Protein backbone atom coordinates (compact mmCIF):
# COMPACT_ATOMS: atom_id res chain seq x y z
CA UNK A 1 0.00 0.00 0.00
CA UNK A 2 1.26 3.47 -0.86
CA UNK A 3 0.02 7.01 -0.44
CA UNK A 4 -1.23 7.26 -4.03
CA UNK A 5 -4.06 4.85 -3.18
CA UNK A 6 -7.32 5.70 -1.46
CA UNK A 7 -6.93 7.56 1.82
CA UNK A 8 -8.09 4.56 3.83
CA UNK A 9 -5.30 2.46 2.32
CA UNK A 10 -2.44 4.83 3.11
CA UNK A 11 0.24 3.35 5.32
CA UNK A 12 1.08 6.00 7.94
CA UNK A 13 4.50 7.52 7.54
CA UNK A 14 4.91 6.22 3.99
CA UNK A 15 6.21 8.85 1.51
CA UNK A 16 5.18 9.10 -2.14
CA UNK A 17 7.61 7.04 -4.19
CA UNK A 18 6.26 8.00 -7.63
CA UNK A 19 8.64 10.94 -8.19
CA UNK A 20 12.44 11.05 -7.99
CA UNK A 21 13.14 12.50 -4.54
CA UNK A 22 15.37 15.52 -3.99
CA UNK A 23 18.13 15.41 -1.34
CA UNK A 24 15.78 17.24 1.03
CA UNK A 25 13.02 14.70 0.44
CA UNK A 26 15.45 11.79 0.89
CA UNK A 27 16.57 13.26 4.19
CA UNK A 28 13.00 13.78 5.35
CA UNK A 29 12.07 10.23 4.34
CA UNK A 30 15.04 8.88 6.28
CA UNK A 31 14.14 11.03 9.28
CA UNK A 32 10.50 9.85 9.23
CA UNK A 33 11.67 6.23 9.38
CA UNK A 34 14.62 6.53 11.76
CA UNK A 35 13.06 8.87 14.30
CA UNK A 36 10.06 6.55 14.53
CA UNK A 37 12.10 3.35 14.73
CA UNK A 38 15.05 4.49 16.85
CA UNK A 39 13.72 7.54 18.68
CA UNK A 40 14.63 11.22 18.66
CA UNK A 41 18.21 10.55 19.79
CA UNK A 42 19.18 8.97 16.47
CA UNK A 43 22.43 10.54 15.28
CA UNK A 44 23.08 12.84 12.36
CA UNK A 45 25.51 10.34 10.84
CA UNK A 46 22.82 7.65 10.69
CA UNK A 47 20.35 10.09 9.14
CA UNK A 48 22.80 11.22 6.49
CA UNK A 49 23.90 7.68 5.68
CA UNK A 50 20.31 6.53 5.25
CA UNK A 51 19.52 9.53 3.02
CA UNK A 52 22.73 9.21 1.02
CA UNK A 53 23.84 12.77 1.65
CA UNK A 54 26.69 14.48 3.50
CA UNK A 55 26.37 16.08 6.91
CA UNK A 56 27.25 19.39 5.28
CA UNK A 57 24.25 19.01 2.99
CA UNK A 58 22.03 18.19 5.94
CA UNK A 59 22.91 21.44 7.68
CA UNK A 60 22.45 23.36 4.45
CA UNK A 61 18.93 21.98 4.23
CA UNK A 62 18.03 22.32 7.94
CA UNK A 63 19.42 24.62 10.60
CA UNK A 64 19.58 21.80 13.14
CA UNK A 65 18.59 18.21 13.82
CA UNK A 66 15.77 19.60 15.95
CA UNK A 67 14.36 21.41 12.93
CA UNK A 68 14.71 18.24 10.86
CA UNK A 69 12.78 16.27 13.49
CA UNK A 70 9.99 18.85 13.46
CA UNK A 71 9.81 18.79 9.66
CA UNK A 72 9.81 14.98 9.62
CA UNK A 73 6.86 14.86 12.03
CA UNK A 74 5.00 17.36 9.89
CA UNK A 75 5.70 15.23 6.80
CA UNK A 76 4.57 12.05 8.53
CA UNK A 77 1.36 13.70 9.67
CA UNK A 78 0.10 13.99 6.09
CA UNK A 79 0.00 10.22 5.64
CA UNK A 80 -1.16 9.54 9.20
CA UNK A 81 -4.08 11.96 8.90
CA UNK A 82 -5.12 10.57 5.52
CA UNK A 83 -5.07 7.07 6.99
CA UNK A 84 -6.79 7.72 10.30
CA UNK A 85 -9.54 10.20 9.46
CA UNK A 86 -12.61 9.40 7.35
CA UNK A 87 -12.28 10.20 3.62
CA UNK A 88 -14.54 12.91 2.12
CA UNK A 89 -17.06 10.41 0.78
CA UNK A 90 -17.44 8.58 4.10
CA UNK A 91 -20.64 8.53 6.16
CA UNK A 92 -21.86 11.79 7.68
CA UNK A 93 -22.83 9.97 10.88
CA UNK A 94 -20.73 11.32 13.80
CA UNK A 95 -20.82 7.91 15.49
CA UNK A 96 -19.54 6.16 12.35
CA UNK A 97 -16.89 8.82 11.81
CA UNK A 98 -15.59 8.51 15.37
CA UNK A 99 -15.50 4.72 15.20
CA UNK A 100 -13.69 4.90 11.85
CA UNK A 101 -10.63 6.36 13.57
CA UNK A 102 -10.42 3.48 16.02
CA UNK A 103 -10.97 0.94 13.27
CA UNK A 104 -8.04 2.46 11.40
CA UNK A 105 -5.97 2.42 14.58
CA UNK A 106 -6.62 -1.32 14.88
CA UNK A 107 -5.47 -1.78 11.26
CA UNK A 108 -2.38 0.33 11.86
CA UNK A 109 -1.51 -1.70 14.96
CA UNK A 110 -1.37 -4.86 12.82
CA UNK A 111 1.60 -3.47 10.84
CA UNK A 112 4.80 -5.35 11.56
CA UNK A 113 6.67 -2.09 12.14
CA UNK A 114 4.04 -0.44 14.33
CA UNK A 115 5.61 1.19 17.39
CA UNK A 116 2.80 3.35 18.70
CA UNK A 117 1.92 7.01 18.16
CA UNK A 118 4.92 8.86 16.72
CA UNK A 119 3.78 12.20 18.13
CA UNK A 120 3.12 11.04 21.67
CA UNK A 121 6.45 9.19 21.65
CA UNK A 122 8.23 12.38 20.58
CA UNK A 123 6.62 14.42 23.37
CA UNK A 124 7.51 11.78 25.97
CA UNK A 125 11.10 11.39 24.77
CA UNK A 126 11.83 15.11 24.54
CA UNK A 127 10.13 16.16 27.79
CA UNK A 128 10.30 19.74 26.54
CA UNK A 129 7.02 21.34 25.50
CA UNK A 130 8.88 24.26 23.88
CA UNK A 131 11.02 22.05 21.60
CA UNK A 132 10.20 22.64 17.88
CA UNK A 133 9.27 18.97 17.43
CA UNK A 134 7.15 18.96 20.60
CA UNK A 135 5.22 21.93 19.23
CA UNK A 136 4.56 20.10 15.96
CA UNK A 137 3.58 16.91 17.81
CA UNK A 138 1.22 18.83 20.09
CA UNK A 139 -0.41 20.51 17.09
CA UNK A 140 -0.99 17.16 15.39
CA UNK A 141 -2.39 15.59 18.55
CA UNK A 142 -4.67 18.61 18.97
CA UNK A 143 -5.90 18.16 15.40
CA UNK A 144 -7.16 14.67 16.28
CA UNK A 145 -8.79 15.94 19.48
CA UNK A 146 -10.48 18.72 17.50
CA UNK A 147 -11.90 16.06 15.18
CA UNK A 148 -13.28 14.14 18.17
CA UNK A 149 -14.80 17.31 19.62
CA UNK A 150 -16.36 18.42 16.34
CA UNK A 151 -18.08 15.07 15.85
CA UNK A 152 -19.17 14.94 19.49
CA UNK A 153 -20.73 18.39 19.18
CA UNK A 154 -22.41 17.52 15.89
CA UNK A 155 -23.95 14.47 17.55
CA UNK A 156 -25.11 16.54 20.56
CA UNK A 157 -23.17 14.44 23.06
CA UNK A 158 -24.17 15.07 26.65
CA UNK A 159 -20.69 16.46 27.35
CA UNK A 160 -18.61 16.88 24.16
CA UNK A 161 -15.47 17.98 26.00
CA UNK A 162 -15.53 15.01 28.35
CA UNK A 163 -16.09 12.56 25.49
CA UNK A 164 -13.22 14.18 23.61
CA UNK A 165 -10.92 13.60 26.58
CA UNK A 166 -12.11 10.00 26.93
CA UNK A 167 -11.48 9.24 23.26
CA UNK A 168 -8.07 10.94 23.34
CA UNK A 169 -7.04 8.84 26.35
CA UNK A 170 -8.36 5.69 24.67
CA UNK A 171 -6.43 6.48 21.50
CA UNK A 172 -3.17 7.22 23.31
CA UNK A 173 -3.49 4.26 25.65
CA UNK A 174 -4.43 1.81 22.92
CA UNK A 175 -1.67 2.98 20.57
CA UNK A 176 0.91 2.78 23.36
CA UNK A 177 -0.05 -0.75 24.42
CA UNK A 178 -0.01 -1.90 20.80
CA UNK A 179 3.28 -0.11 20.22
CA UNK A 180 5.02 -2.05 23.00
CA UNK A 181 3.45 -5.32 21.91
CA UNK A 182 1.20 -5.65 24.96
CA UNK A 183 -2.00 -5.92 22.89
CA UNK A 184 -2.91 -6.32 19.22
CA UNK A 185 -6.08 -4.18 19.69
CA UNK A 186 -8.19 -6.45 17.46
CA UNK A 187 -11.78 -5.48 18.20
CA UNK A 188 -10.75 -3.77 21.43
CA UNK A 189 -10.29 -0.13 20.42
CA UNK A 190 -13.51 0.00 18.40
CA UNK A 191 -15.71 -1.71 20.99
CA UNK A 192 -14.32 0.44 23.81
CA UNK A 193 -14.87 3.61 21.77
CA UNK A 194 -18.40 2.47 21.01
CA UNK A 195 -19.16 2.08 24.73
CA UNK A 196 -17.89 5.61 25.43
CA UNK A 197 -19.79 7.09 22.50
CA UNK A 198 -23.04 5.39 23.49
CA UNK A 199 -22.61 6.47 27.12
CA UNK A 200 -22.32 10.05 25.86
CA UNK A 201 -25.79 9.77 24.32
CA UNK A 202 -24.69 9.27 20.72
CA UNK A 203 -26.58 6.54 18.90
CA UNK A 204 -26.22 7.65 15.27
XYZ file of C-alpha atoms in Angstrom:
204
model
C 0.000 0.000 0.000
C 1.264 3.473 -0.857
C 0.019 7.014 -0.440
C -1.234 7.264 -4.029
C -4.059 4.848 -3.184
C -7.320 5.697 -1.457
C -6.926 7.555 1.821
C -8.091 4.557 3.828
C -5.297 2.464 2.316
C -2.442 4.834 3.111
C 0.244 3.348 5.318
C 1.076 6.002 7.941
C 4.497 7.522 7.545
C 4.906 6.224 3.986
C 6.210 8.853 1.508
C 5.183 9.099 -2.139
C 7.614 7.041 -4.191
C 6.265 8.001 -7.631
C 8.644 10.940 -8.191
C 12.441 11.049 -7.988
C 13.142 12.500 -4.540
C 15.374 15.519 -3.995
C 18.127 15.410 -1.338
C 15.779 17.238 1.027
C 13.022 14.698 0.438
C 15.447 11.793 0.887
C 16.566 13.262 4.188
C 12.996 13.778 5.349
C 12.071 10.229 4.336
C 15.041 8.881 6.279
C 14.142 11.033 9.277
C 10.505 9.855 9.232
C 11.672 6.229 9.375
C 14.623 6.529 11.762
C 13.061 8.868 14.299
C 10.058 6.555 14.530
C 12.105 3.351 14.728
C 15.052 4.492 16.850
C 13.720 7.544 18.681
C 14.633 11.223 18.658
C 18.209 10.545 19.791
C 19.181 8.972 16.468
C 22.429 10.542 15.282
C 23.076 12.840 12.358
C 25.505 10.337 10.836
C 22.820 7.655 10.689
C 20.349 10.095 9.143
C 22.799 11.225 6.492
C 23.901 7.675 5.685
C 20.307 6.529 5.245
C 19.517 9.533 3.021
C 22.733 9.206 1.022
C 23.836 12.773 1.650
C 26.688 14.479 3.496
C 26.374 16.075 6.910
C 27.252 19.393 5.281
C 24.254 19.010 2.986
C 22.030 18.187 5.937
C 22.908 21.439 7.676
C 22.448 23.358 4.446
C 18.933 21.979 4.230
C 18.032 22.318 7.936
C 19.423 24.620 10.600
C 19.579 21.802 13.144
C 18.588 18.209 13.817
C 15.771 19.596 15.953
C 14.358 21.412 12.933
C 14.708 18.237 10.863
C 12.780 16.267 13.489
C 9.991 18.845 13.460
C 9.808 18.791 9.662
C 9.812 14.979 9.617
C 6.859 14.860 12.028
C 5.001 17.360 9.885
C 5.697 15.234 6.796
C 4.572 12.051 8.527
C 1.356 13.703 9.669
C 0.097 13.989 6.090
C -0.001 10.216 5.643
C -1.156 9.542 9.203
C -4.077 11.959 8.899
C -5.116 10.572 5.520
C -5.066 7.070 6.987
C -6.792 7.717 10.302
C -9.537 10.200 9.456
C -12.608 9.402 7.346
C -12.281 10.199 3.624
C -14.536 12.911 2.124
C -17.061 10.407 0.782
C -17.443 8.580 4.097
C -20.641 8.532 6.161
C -21.858 11.793 7.685
C -22.833 9.969 10.878
C -20.731 11.323 13.796
C -20.821 7.905 15.485
C -19.544 6.162 12.349
C -16.886 8.817 11.808
C -15.586 8.506 15.366
C -15.504 4.719 15.205
C -13.691 4.897 11.849
C -10.633 6.360 13.566
C -10.417 3.480 16.017
C -10.969 0.937 13.269
C -8.042 2.457 11.400
C -5.966 2.417 14.583
C -6.617 -1.323 14.884
C -5.473 -1.782 11.261
C -2.376 0.328 11.863
C -1.512 -1.700 14.957
C -1.369 -4.858 12.816
C 1.597 -3.467 10.840
C 4.797 -5.355 11.560
C 6.671 -2.093 12.135
C 4.035 -0.435 14.331
C 5.614 1.195 17.385
C 2.805 3.355 18.698
C 1.922 7.012 18.162
C 4.923 8.859 16.719
C 3.781 12.202 18.132
C 3.117 11.035 21.675
C 6.454 9.194 21.654
C 8.230 12.383 20.583
C 6.624 14.415 23.366
C 7.507 11.782 25.970
C 11.100 11.393 24.774
C 11.835 15.105 24.541
C 10.131 16.161 27.787
C 10.303 19.740 26.541
C 7.021 21.342 25.500
C 8.882 24.259 23.877
C 11.017 22.049 21.602
C 10.201 22.638 17.881
C 9.275 18.968 17.432
C 7.147 18.962 20.595
C 5.223 21.927 19.229
C 4.562 20.095 15.960
C 3.583 16.909 17.810
C 1.215 18.831 20.093
C -0.415 20.506 17.089
C -0.990 17.163 15.391
C -2.393 15.594 18.554
C -4.666 18.609 18.967
C -5.900 18.163 15.398
C -7.161 14.674 16.281
C -8.792 15.941 19.476
C -10.481 18.716 17.495
C -11.900 16.055 15.181
C -13.281 14.140 18.166
C -14.801 17.310 19.622
C -16.364 18.416 16.339
C -18.077 15.070 15.846
C -19.168 14.938 19.494
C -20.726 18.386 19.177
C -22.414 17.521 15.886
C -23.955 14.473 17.549
C -25.115 16.539 20.558
C -23.173 14.444 23.060
C -24.175 15.075 26.648
C -20.687 16.460 27.355
C -18.609 16.879 24.160
C -15.468 17.979 25.998
C -15.534 15.007 28.349
C -16.094 12.557 25.487
C -13.217 14.179 23.613
C -10.924 13.603 26.578
C -12.114 10.005 26.928
C -11.483 9.241 23.264
C -8.066 10.935 23.339
C -7.041 8.843 26.353
C -8.359 5.692 24.673
C -6.434 6.478 21.495
C -3.173 7.217 23.307
C -3.486 4.261 25.651
C -4.426 1.805 22.916
C -1.665 2.980 20.569
C 0.909 2.785 23.365
C -0.049 -0.749 24.415
C -0.010 -1.897 20.802
C 3.282 -0.114 20.219
C 5.024 -2.047 23.002
C 3.449 -5.321 21.912
C 1.197 -5.649 24.964
C -1.998 -5.917 22.894
C -2.911 -6.319 19.223
C -6.083 -4.179 19.685
C -8.189 -6.449 17.460
C -11.782 -5.476 18.200
C -10.754 -3.775 21.432
C -10.292 -0.130 20.423
C -13.513 0.002 18.401
C -15.706 -1.715 20.986
C -14.322 0.444 23.807
C -14.865 3.613 21.774
C -18.404 2.470 21.015
C -19.158 2.078 24.727
C -17.886 5.610 25.432
C -19.790 7.088 22.502
C -23.040 5.386 23.489
C -22.612 6.473 27.120
C -22.325 10.048 25.859
C -25.790 9.765 24.316
C -24.688 9.274 20.715
C -26.575 6.544 18.896
C -26.217 7.654 15.267
